Amino acid sequence: MKRGVAPMTISYKDRSVTFEMPGWYCDECSESLHNGDDLEVSVRVLDQLKAQQKNQRIAQSAATAGPTLSAQD
Ligand SMILES: [Zn+2]
């Protein structure tokens, strides 16, 4: 096994994102091992995805509520 990155796709509701997941990857099979720091990368990506989903939902509800409302954080 050797250190490297490989594309990984995370999905959350109707969104998904592909990112470079660091870890130990096997040359001969699709086996991979991830330490805590590696997993932290995927947790951060998932958090971003959740935040995007939330912002999108606010934007959608503002759009249907009428032009006088604006979306704020
Ligand atoms: Zn292997």
PDB file of C-alpha atoms and ligand atoms in Angstrom:
ATOM      1  CA  MET A   1       0.000   0.000   0.000  1.00  0.00           C
ATOM      2  CA  LYS A   2       1.115   3.538  -0.598  1.00  0.00           C
ATOM      3  CA  ARG A   3      -0.038   7.031   0.262  1.00  0.00           C
ATOM      4  CA  GLY A   4      -2.021   8.832  -2.363  1.00  0.00           C
ATOM      5  CA  VAL A   5      -5.317  10.399  -3.251  1.00  0.00           C
ATOM      6  CA  ALA A   6      -8.225   8.979  -5.204  1.00  0.00           C
ATOM      7  CA  PRO A   7     -11.501  10.491  -6.321  1.00  0.00           C
ATOM      8  CA  MET A   8     -14.335   9.867  -3.870  1.00  0.00           C
ATOM      9  CA  THR A   9     -17.948  10.949  -4.261  1.00  0.00           C
ATOM     10  CA  ILE A  10     -20.071  11.932  -1.299  1.00  0.00           C
ATOM     11  CA  SER A  11     -23.822  12.407  -1.673  1.00  0.00           C
ATOM     12  CA  TYR A  12     -26.176  14.339   0.569  1.00  0.00           C
ATOM     13  CA  LYS A  13     -29.843  14.552  -0.413  1.00  0.00           C
ATOM     14  CA  ASP A  14     -29.945  15.816  -4.015  1.00  0.00           C
ATOM     15  CA  ARG A  15     -26.338  16.968  -4.038  1.00  0.00           C
ATOM     16  CA  SER A  16     -23.111  15.123  -4.538  1.00  0.00           C
ATOM     17  CA  VAL A  17     -19.517  16.168  -4.811  1.00  0.00           C
ATOM     18  CA  THR A  18     -16.382  14.374  -5.935  1.00  0.00           C
ATOM     19  CA  PHE A  19     -13.170  15.222  -4.133  1.00  0.00           C
ATOM     20  CA  GLU A  20      -9.632  13.924  -3.733  1.00  0.00           C
ATOM     21  CA  MET A  21      -9.647  11.560  -0.772  1.00  0.00           C
ATOM     22  CA  PRO A  22      -6.236  11.016   0.808  1.00  0.00           C
ATOM     23  CA  GLY A  23      -5.344   7.618   2.197  1.00  0.00           C
ATOM     24  CA  TRP A  24      -3.376   4.432   1.764  1.00  0.00           C
ATOM     25  CA  TYR A  25      -4.275   2.728  -1.484  1.00  0.00           C
ATOM     26  CA  CYS A  26      -3.452  -0.783  -2.647  1.00  0.00           C
ATOM     27  CA  ASP A  27      -1.969  -1.209  -6.133  1.00  0.00           C
ATOM     28  CA  GLU A  28      -3.513  -4.626  -6.659  1.00  0.00           C
ATOM     29  CA  CYS A  29      -7.081  -4.169  -5.523  1.00  0.00           C
ATOM     30  CA  SER A  30      -9.481  -1.394  -4.623  1.00  0.00           C
ATOM     31  CA  GLU A  31      -8.628  -1.679  -0.931  1.00  0.00           C
ATOM     32  CA  SER A  32      -7.973   1.568   0.931  1.00  0.00           C
ATOM     33  CA  LEU A  33      -7.222   2.630   4.493  1.00  0.00           C
ATOM     34  CA  HIS A  34      -7.900   6.072   5.929  1.00  0.00           C
ATOM     35  CA  ASN A  35      -6.534   7.541   9.129  1.00  0.00           C
ATOM     36  CA  GLY A  36      -8.236  10.182  11.241  1.00  0.00           C
ATOM     37  CA  ASP A  37      -6.794  13.090   9.235  1.00  0.00           C
ATOM     38  CA  ASP A  38      -7.974  11.490   5.985  1.00  0.00           C
ATOM     39  CA  LEU A  39     -11.470  11.008   7.362  1.00  0.00           C
ATOM     40  CA  GLU A  40     -11.478  14.608   8.548  1.00  0.00           C
ATOM     41  CA  VAL A  41     -11.209  15.651   4.885  1.00  0.00           C
ATOM     42  CA  SER A  42     -14.380  13.736   4.012  1.00  0.00           C
ATOM     43  CA  VAL A  43     -16.176  15.145   7.073  1.00  0.00           C
ATOM     44  CA  ARG A  44     -15.312  18.692   5.967  1.00  0.00           C
ATOM     45  CA  VAL A  45     -16.570  17.992   2.429  1.00  0.00           C
ATOM     46  CA  LEU A  46     -19.823  16.604   3.833  1.00  0.00           C
ATOM     47  CA  ASP A  47     -20.221  19.675   6.065  1.00  0.00           C
ATOM     48  CA  GLN A  48     -19.791  21.945   3.023  1.00  0.00           C
ATOM     49  CA  LEU A  49     -22.364  19.891   1.146  1.00  0.00           C
ATOM     50  CA  LYS A  50     -24.844  20.216   4.009  1.00  0.00           C
ATOM     51  CA  ALA A  51     -24.254  23.983   4.159  1.00  0.00           C
ATOM     52  CA  GLN A  52     -24.846  24.288   0.393  1.00  0.00           C
ATOM     53  CA  GLN A  53     -28.037  22.255   0.695  1.00  0.00           C
ATOM     54  CA  LYS A  54     -29.238  24.518   3.513  1.00  0.00           C
ATOM     55  CA  ASN A  55     -28.436  27.724   1.596  1.00  0.00           C
ATOM     56  CA  GLN A  56     -30.225  26.382  -1.459  1.00  0.00           C
ATOM     57  CA  ARG A  57     -33.309  25.626   0.628  1.00  0.00           C
ATOM     58  CA  ILE A  58     -33.324  29.206   2.026  1.00  0.00           C
ATOM     59  CA  ALA A  59     -32.951  30.631  -1.490  1.00  0.00           C
ATOM     60  CA  GLN A  60     -35.820  28.461  -2.765  1.00  0.00           C
ATOM     61  CA  SER A  61     -38.185  29.420   0.069  1.00  0.00           C
ATOM     62  CA  ALA A  62     -37.328  33.109  -0.404  1.00  0.00           C
ATOM     63  CA  ALA A  63     -38.077  32.806  -4.117  1.00  0.00           C
ATOM     64  CA  THR A  64     -41.518  31.309  -3.504  1.00  0.00           C
ATOM     65  CA  ALA A  65     -42.324  33.728  -0.662  1.00  0.00           C
ATOM     66  CA  GLY A  66     -42.147  36.746  -2.935  1.00  0.00           C
ATOM     67  CA  PRO A  67     -39.794  39.478  -4.067  1.00  0.00           C
ATOM     68  CA  THR A  68     -39.950  41.471  -0.822  1.00  0.00           C
ATOM     69  CA  LEU A  69     -38.050  38.797   1.121  1.00  0.00           C
ATOM     70  CA  SER A  70     -34.313  38.342   0.727  1.00  0.00           C
ATOM     71  CA  ALA A  71     -32.321  35.373   1.947  1.00  0.00           C
ATOM     72  CA  GLN A  72     -29.964  36.113   4.798  1.00  0.00           C
ATOM     73  CA  ASP A  73     -27.713  33.829   6.712  1.00  0.00           C
TER      74      ASP A  73
HETATM   75 ZN    ZN B   1      -4.912  -5.185  -1.947  1.00  0.00          ZN
END
